[in-house]
Short mmCIF file of C-alpha atoms in Angstrom, two decimals:
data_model
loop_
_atom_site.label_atom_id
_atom_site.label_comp_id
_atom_site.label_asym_id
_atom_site.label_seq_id
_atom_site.Cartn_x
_atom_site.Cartn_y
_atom_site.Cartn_z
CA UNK A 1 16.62 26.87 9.06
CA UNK A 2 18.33 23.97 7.61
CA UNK A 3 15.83 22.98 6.28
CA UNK A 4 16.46 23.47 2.21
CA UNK A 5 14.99 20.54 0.75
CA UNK A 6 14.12 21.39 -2.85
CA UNK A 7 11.15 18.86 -3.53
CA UNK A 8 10.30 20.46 -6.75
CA UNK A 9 13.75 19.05 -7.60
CA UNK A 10 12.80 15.83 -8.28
CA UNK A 11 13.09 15.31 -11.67
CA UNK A 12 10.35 14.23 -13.90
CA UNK A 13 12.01 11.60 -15.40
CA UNK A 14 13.90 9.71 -12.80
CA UNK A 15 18.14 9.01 -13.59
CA UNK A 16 19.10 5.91 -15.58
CA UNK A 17 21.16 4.88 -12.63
CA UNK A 18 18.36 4.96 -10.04
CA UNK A 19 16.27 3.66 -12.68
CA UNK A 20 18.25 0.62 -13.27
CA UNK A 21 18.45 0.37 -9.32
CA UNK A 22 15.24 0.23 -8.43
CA UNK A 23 14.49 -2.19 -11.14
CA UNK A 24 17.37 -4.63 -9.54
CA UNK A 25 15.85 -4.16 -5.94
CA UNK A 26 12.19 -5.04 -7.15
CA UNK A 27 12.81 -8.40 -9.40
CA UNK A 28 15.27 -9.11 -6.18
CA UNK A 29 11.94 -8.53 -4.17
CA UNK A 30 9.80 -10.89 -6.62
CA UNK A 31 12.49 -13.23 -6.89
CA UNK A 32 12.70 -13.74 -3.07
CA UNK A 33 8.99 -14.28 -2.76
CA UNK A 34 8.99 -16.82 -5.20
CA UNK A 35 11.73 -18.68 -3.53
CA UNK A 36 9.61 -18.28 -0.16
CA UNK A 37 6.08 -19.27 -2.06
CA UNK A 38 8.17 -22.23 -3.25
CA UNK A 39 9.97 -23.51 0.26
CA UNK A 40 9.53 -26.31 2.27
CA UNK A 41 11.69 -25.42 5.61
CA UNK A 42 10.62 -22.42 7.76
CA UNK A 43 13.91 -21.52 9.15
CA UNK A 44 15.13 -21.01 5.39
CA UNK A 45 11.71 -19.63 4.83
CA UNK A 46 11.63 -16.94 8.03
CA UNK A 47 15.76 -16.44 6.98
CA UNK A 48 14.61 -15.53 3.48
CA UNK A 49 11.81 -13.19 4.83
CA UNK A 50 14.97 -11.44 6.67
CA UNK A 51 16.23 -11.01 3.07
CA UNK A 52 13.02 -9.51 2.12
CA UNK A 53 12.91 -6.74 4.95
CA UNK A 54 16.40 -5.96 3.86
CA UNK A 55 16.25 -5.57 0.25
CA UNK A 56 13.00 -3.64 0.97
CA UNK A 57 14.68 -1.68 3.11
CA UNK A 58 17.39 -0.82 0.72
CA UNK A 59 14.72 -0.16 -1.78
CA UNK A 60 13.09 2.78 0.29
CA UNK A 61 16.71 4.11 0.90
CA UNK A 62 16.89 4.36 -2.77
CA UNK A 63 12.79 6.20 -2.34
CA UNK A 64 14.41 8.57 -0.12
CA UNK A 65 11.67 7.14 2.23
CA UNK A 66 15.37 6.81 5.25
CA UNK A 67 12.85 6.62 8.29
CA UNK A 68 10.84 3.99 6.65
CA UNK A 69 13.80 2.43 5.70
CA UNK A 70 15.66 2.38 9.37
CA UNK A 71 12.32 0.66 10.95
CA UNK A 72 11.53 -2.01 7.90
CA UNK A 73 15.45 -2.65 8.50
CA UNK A 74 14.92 -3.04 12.44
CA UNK A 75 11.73 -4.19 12.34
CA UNK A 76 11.50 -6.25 9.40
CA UNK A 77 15.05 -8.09 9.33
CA UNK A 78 15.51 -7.87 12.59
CA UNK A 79 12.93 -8.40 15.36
CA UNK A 80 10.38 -9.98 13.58
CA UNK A 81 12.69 -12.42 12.41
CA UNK A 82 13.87 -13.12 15.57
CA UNK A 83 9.94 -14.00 16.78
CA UNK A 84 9.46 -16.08 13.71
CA UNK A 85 12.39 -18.18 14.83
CA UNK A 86 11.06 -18.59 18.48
CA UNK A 87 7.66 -19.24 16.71
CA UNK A 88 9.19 -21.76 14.74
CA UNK A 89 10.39 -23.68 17.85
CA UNK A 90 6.83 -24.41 19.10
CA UNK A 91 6.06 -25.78 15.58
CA UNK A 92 7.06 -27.93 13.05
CA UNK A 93 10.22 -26.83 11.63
CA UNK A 94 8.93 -28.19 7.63
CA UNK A 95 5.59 -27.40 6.26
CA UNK A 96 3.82 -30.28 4.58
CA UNK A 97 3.42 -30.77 0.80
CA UNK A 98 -0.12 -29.31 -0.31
CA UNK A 99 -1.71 -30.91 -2.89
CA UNK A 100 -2.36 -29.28 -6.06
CA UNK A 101 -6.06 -29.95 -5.97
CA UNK A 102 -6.00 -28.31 -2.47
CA UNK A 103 -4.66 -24.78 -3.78
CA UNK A 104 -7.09 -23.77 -6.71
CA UNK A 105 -9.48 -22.12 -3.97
CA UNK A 106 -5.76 -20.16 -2.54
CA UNK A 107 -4.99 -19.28 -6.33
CA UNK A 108 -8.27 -18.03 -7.35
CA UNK A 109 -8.25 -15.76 -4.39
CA UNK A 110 -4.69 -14.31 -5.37
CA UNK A 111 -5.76 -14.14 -9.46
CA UNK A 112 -9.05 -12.23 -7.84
CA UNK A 113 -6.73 -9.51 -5.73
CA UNK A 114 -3.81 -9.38 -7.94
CA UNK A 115 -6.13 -8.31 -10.95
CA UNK A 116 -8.25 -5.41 -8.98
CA UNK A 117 -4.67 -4.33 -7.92
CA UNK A 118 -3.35 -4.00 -11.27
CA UNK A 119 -6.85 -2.44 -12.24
CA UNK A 120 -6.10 0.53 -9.73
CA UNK A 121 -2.82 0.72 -10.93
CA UNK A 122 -3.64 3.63 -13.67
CA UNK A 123 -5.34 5.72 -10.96
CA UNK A 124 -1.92 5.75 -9.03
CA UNK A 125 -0.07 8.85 -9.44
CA UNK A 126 3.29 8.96 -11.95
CA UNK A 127 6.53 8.73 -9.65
CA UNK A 128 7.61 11.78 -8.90
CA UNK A 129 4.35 13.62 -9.13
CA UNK A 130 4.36 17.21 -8.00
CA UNK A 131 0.73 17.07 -8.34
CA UNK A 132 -0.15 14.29 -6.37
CA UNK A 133 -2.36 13.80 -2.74
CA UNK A 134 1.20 13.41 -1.11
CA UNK A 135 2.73 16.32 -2.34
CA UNK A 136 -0.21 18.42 -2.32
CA UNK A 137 -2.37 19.96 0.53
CA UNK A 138 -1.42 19.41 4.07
CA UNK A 139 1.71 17.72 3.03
CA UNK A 140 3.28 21.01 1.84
CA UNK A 141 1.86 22.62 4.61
CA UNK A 142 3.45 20.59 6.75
CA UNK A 143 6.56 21.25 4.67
CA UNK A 144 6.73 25.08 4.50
CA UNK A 145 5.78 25.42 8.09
CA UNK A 146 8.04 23.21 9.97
CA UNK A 147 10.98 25.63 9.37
CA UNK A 148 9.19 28.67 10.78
CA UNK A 149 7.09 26.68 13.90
CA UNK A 150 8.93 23.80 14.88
CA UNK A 151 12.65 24.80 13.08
CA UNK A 152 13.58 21.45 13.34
CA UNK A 153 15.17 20.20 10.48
CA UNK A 154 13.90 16.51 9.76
CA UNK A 155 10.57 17.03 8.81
CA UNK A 156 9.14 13.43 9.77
CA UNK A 157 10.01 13.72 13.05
CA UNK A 158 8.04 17.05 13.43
CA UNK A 159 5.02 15.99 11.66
CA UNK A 160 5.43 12.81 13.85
CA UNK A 161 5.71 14.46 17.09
CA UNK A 162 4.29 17.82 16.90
CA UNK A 163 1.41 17.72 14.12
CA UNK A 164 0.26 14.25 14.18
CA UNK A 165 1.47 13.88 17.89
CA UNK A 166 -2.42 12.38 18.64
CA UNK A 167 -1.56 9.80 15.95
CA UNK A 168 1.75 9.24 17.81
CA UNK A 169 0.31 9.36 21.33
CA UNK A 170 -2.67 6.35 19.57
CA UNK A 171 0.82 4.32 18.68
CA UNK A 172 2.16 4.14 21.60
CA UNK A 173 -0.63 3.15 23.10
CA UNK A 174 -1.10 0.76 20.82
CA UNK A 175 2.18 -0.74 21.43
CA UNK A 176 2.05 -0.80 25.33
CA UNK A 177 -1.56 -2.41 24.92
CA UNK A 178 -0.11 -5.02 22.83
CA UNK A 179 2.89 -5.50 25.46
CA UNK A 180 0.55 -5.41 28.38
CA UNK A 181 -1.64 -8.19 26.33
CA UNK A 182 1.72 -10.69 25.56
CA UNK A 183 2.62 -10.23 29.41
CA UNK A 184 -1.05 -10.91 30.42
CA UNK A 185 -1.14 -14.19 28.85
CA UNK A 186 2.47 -15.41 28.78
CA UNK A 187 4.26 -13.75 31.27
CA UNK A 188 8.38 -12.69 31.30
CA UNK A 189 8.44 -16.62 31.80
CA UNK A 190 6.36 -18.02 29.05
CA UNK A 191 4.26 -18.78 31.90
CA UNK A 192 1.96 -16.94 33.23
CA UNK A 193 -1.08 -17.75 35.26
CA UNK A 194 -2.37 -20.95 36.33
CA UNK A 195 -3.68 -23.27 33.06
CA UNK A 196 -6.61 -25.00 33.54
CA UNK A 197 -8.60 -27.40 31.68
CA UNK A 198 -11.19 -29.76 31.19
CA UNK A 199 -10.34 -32.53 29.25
CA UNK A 200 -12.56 -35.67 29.15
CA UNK A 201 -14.58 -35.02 32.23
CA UNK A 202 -11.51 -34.45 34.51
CA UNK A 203 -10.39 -30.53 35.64
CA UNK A 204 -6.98 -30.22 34.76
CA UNK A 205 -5.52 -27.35 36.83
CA UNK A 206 -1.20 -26.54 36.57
CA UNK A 207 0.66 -23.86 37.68
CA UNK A 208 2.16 -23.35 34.31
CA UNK A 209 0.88 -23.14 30.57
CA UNK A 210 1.77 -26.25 28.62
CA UNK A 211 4.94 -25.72 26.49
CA UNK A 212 7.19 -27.43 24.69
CA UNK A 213 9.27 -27.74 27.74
CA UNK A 214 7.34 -31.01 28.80
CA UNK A 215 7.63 -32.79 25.68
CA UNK A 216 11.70 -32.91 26.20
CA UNK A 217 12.97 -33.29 29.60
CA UNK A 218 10.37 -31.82 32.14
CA UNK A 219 11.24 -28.98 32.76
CA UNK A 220 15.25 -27.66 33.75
CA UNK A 221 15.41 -24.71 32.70
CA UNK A 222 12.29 -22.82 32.29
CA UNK A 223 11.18 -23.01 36.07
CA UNK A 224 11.05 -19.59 37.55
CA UNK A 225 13.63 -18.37 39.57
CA UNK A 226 12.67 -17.08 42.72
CA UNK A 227 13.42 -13.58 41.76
CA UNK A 228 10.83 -13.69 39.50
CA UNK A 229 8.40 -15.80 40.27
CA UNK A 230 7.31 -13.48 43.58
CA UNK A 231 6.31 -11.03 40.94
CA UNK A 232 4.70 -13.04 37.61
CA UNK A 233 3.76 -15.98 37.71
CA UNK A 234 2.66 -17.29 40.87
CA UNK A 235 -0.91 -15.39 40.62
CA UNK B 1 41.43 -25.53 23.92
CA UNK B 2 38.02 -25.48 25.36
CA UNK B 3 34.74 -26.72 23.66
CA UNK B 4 32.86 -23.69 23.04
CA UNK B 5 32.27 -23.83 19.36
CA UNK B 6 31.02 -20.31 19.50
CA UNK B 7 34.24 -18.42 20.28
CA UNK B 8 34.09 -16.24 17.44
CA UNK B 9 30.94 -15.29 17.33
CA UNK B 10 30.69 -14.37 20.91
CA UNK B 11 33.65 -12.11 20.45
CA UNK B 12 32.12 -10.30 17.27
CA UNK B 13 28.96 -9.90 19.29
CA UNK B 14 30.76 -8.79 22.22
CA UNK B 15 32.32 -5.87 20.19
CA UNK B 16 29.17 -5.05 18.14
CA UNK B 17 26.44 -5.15 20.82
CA UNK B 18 27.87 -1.80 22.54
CA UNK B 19 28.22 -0.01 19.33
CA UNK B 20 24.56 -1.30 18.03
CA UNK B 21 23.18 -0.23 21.89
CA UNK B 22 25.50 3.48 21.44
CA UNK B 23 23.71 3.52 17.32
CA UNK B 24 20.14 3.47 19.21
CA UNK B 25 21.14 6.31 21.39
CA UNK B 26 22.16 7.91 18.78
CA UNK B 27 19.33 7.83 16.50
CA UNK B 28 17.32 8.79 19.41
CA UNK B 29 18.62 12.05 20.34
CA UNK B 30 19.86 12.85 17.10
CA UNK B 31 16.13 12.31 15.29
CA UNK B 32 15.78 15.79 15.19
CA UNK B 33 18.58 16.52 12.12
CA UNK B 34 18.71 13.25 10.78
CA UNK B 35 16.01 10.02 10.18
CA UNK B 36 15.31 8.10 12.97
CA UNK B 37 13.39 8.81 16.23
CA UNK B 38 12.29 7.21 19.42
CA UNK B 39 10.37 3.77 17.47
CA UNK B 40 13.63 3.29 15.48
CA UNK B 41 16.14 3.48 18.76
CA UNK B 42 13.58 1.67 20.53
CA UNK B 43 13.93 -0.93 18.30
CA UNK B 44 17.18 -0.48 17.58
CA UNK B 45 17.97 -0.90 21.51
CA UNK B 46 16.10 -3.63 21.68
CA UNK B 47 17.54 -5.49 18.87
CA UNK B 48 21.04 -5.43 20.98
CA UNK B 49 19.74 -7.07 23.83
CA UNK B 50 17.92 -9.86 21.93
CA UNK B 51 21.07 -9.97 20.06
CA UNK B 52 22.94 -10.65 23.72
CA UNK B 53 20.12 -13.14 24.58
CA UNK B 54 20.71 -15.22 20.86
CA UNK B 55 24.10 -15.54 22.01
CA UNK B 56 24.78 -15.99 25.92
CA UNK B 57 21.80 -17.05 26.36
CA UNK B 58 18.07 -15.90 28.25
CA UNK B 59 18.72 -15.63 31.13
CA UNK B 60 21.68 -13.63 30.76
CA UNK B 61 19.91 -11.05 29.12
CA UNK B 62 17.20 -10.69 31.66
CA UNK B 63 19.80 -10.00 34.08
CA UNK B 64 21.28 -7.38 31.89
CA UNK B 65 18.30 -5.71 31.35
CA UNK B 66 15.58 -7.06 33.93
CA UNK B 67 11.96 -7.54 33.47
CA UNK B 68 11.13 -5.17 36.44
CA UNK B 69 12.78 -2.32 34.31
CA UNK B 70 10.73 -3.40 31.28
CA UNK B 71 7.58 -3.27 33.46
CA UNK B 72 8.56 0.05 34.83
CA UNK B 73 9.89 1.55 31.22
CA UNK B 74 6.52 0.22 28.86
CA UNK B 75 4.17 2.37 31.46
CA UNK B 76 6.78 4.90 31.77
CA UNK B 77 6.93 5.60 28.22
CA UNK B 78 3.34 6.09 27.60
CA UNK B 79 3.03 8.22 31.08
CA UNK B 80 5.70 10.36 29.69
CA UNK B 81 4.01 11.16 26.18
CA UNK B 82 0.73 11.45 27.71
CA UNK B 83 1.82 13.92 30.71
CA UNK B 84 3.71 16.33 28.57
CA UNK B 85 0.06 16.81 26.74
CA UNK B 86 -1.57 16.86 29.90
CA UNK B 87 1.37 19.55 31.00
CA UNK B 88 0.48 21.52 28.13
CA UNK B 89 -3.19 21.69 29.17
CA UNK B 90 -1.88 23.14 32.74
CA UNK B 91 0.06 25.51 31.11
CA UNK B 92 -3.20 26.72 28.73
CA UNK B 93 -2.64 25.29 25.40
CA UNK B 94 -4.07 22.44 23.60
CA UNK B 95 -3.67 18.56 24.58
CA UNK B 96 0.00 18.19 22.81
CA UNK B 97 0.29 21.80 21.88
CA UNK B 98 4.38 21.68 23.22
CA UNK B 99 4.36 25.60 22.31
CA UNK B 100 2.84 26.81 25.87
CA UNK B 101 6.06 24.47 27.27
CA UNK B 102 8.59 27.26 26.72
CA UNK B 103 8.54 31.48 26.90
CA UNK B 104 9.74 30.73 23.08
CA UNK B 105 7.18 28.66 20.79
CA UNK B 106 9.47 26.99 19.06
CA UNK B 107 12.02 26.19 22.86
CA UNK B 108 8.50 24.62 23.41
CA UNK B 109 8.06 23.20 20.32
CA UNK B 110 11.60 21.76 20.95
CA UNK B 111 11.01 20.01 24.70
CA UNK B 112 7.97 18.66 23.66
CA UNK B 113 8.95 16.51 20.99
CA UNK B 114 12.30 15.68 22.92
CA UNK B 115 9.86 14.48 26.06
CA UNK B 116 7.32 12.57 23.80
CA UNK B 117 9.94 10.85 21.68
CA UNK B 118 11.76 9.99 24.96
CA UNK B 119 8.43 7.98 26.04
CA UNK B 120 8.02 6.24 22.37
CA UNK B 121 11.96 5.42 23.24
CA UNK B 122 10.85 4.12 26.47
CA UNK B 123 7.66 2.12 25.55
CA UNK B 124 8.88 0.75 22.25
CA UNK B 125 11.87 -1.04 24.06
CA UNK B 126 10.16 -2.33 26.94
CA UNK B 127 7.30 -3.95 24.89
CA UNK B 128 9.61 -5.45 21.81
CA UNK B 129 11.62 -7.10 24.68
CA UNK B 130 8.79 -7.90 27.04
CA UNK B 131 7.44 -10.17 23.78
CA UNK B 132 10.53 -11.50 23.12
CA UNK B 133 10.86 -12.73 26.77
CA UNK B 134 7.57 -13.74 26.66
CA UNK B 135 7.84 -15.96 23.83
CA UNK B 136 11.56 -16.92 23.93
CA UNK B 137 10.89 -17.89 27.57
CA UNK B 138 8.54 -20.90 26.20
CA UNK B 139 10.49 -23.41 25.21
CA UNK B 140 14.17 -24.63 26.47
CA UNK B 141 16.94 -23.67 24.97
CA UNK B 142 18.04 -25.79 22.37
CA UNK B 143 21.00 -27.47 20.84
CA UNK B 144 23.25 -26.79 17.56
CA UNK B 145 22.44 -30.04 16.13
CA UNK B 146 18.64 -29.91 16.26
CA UNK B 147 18.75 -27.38 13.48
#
């Protein structure tokens, strides 16, 4: 019966301090997608979106919003990142200069969303809101029941788990399908499969996927051990 | 002196991979009392090994932690969360109703959410490091000075 948490607490009027904090987190937020919109190299460009995930991270610490915070933090800055990068080495490493003529149909688009967002805005509840849909119905249900069901004293983790463990379970699942699809096509290689293809009349057929392996030095150090190559690969 | 320009930084990692590794284990089995749960360490886990593979290298990693156990753990994981439900149906409750687990509700209430955040644990690792073999595997491994 830890669990105390005094949500009525929250004060109406949020502190100067975290005030003042969030404010410094946001424009830090708005001034690092700027400086993405406005790049040219995508390793500064997938570095700065690293920043992002961080300083967005920091900003839900500041929410209270910790488990959101730990996974944009892991997530964010740290895994996706990582895939970005090995994106970027199949690509280009510098995106091209787009004319302006090219980007009024792009900057209508954002003027279109950007304006029905800030037309919702007034229907958004005030910060803080003891009123609002997430502090109201099931939430404080979820709240005030926890202690005496589940007595567990993090909250999230029973709502995750226990009360919403169907969501949960639908995650998961997600997650392995979307493992079991990367594996499917690619392989623990990069090279799953047998490739085949029909270019100009003639049947191409390869035991691997083209990569960017070939474009180098054919091919030292992505062939398959043997180890691995009686399991994937060889299908 | 030898030519390995990366002296330092393998050092540093050395030291910091075990404690980020330890950090997921943590979170995992301590999600209960504080924020985190089995997605987080499952990230979290996963982020030290692709750390290890940034810096010795692929195939290094995947004999650290080997594609057969990432096979085994993403199916595992998902086995895991979906058995305790189908447990609690044997024992007369609801599909994920962990309170038929125990004599206590709440003991129930307590190993069910232990057993399905163990499989999210499971799963979540496996699959963030099956796609990051999957794609890192792609293309060779490539020198300082092409950056």
């Amino acid at each position: 019966m830890i669990l105390a948490l005094p949500i009525q607490a929250v004060p109406t009027s949020p502190l100067i301090s975290t005030l003042l904090l969030d404010l410094a987190l946001l424009s830090l937020l708005v001034i690092v997608a700027f400086a993405i919109v406005r790049m040219r190299s995508l390793f500064a460009i997938v570095m700065l979106q690293g920043v992002f995930s961080l300083v967005a991270a920091a900003w839900f610490v500041t929410l209270d919003a910790v488990d959101v915070a730990f996974t944009e933090a892991a997530v964010g800055a740290g895994v996706s990142t990582v895939l970005m990068l090995a994106a970027i080495l199949l690509a280009q490493r510098r995106t091209s200069y787009v004319p302006m003529k090219q980007q009024w149909g792009p900057l209508v688009a954002v003027l279109v969303a950007g304006a029905a967002l800030l037309y919702a805005v007034p229907d958004l509840p005030a910060y803080g809101d003891a009123d609002s849909p997430a502090n109201a119905y099931v939430g404080t249900d979820y709240l005030a029941r926890t202690a005496v069901e589940v007595d567990i004293p993090n909250v999230v983790t029973a709502v995750l788990a226990s009360y919403r463990g169907y969501d949960t379970f639908g995650e998961v699942v997600v997650i392995f399908a979307a493992g079991l699809g990367v594996l499917l096509l690619l392989g623990f290689d990069g090279l799953a499969g047998t490739f085949r293809a029909r270019v100009m009349g003639r049947r191409l057929s390869d035991p691997s996927a083209p990569s960017g392996v070939r474009k180098r030095d054919a091919g030292t150090e992505v062939v398959p051990r043997e180890s691995d190559a009686s399991g994937e690969g060889a299908t | 002196m030898n030519g390995d320009p990366h002296v330092l930084l393998r050092v540093i990692a050395k030291f910091l991979i075990p404690l980020i590794a330890l950090f997921a284990f943590y979170v995992q089995f301590h999600g209960e009392y504080g924020p985190g749960g089995g997605f987080q360490a499952g990230v979290i886990l996963s982020a030290s090994v692709i750390l290890y593979s940034l810096i010795f290298g692929l195939n290094a990693a995947k004999r650290a932690f080997p594609p057969v156990l990432i096979r085994i753990g993403m199916s595992l994981g998902v086995l895991l969360y979906g058995g305790t439900g189908v447990l609690t149906w044997i024992q007369g409750g609801e599909f994920l109703n962990y309170s038929v687990l125990a004599h206590d509700a709440i003991h129930g209430q307590h190993w069910g959410i232990i057993a399905v955040e163990l499989g999210v644990f499971a799963t979540v690792t496996s699959v963030m490091l099956a796609i990051f073999y999957a794609f890192g595997s792609r293309q060779p491994s490539i020198e300082d000075q092409d950056w």
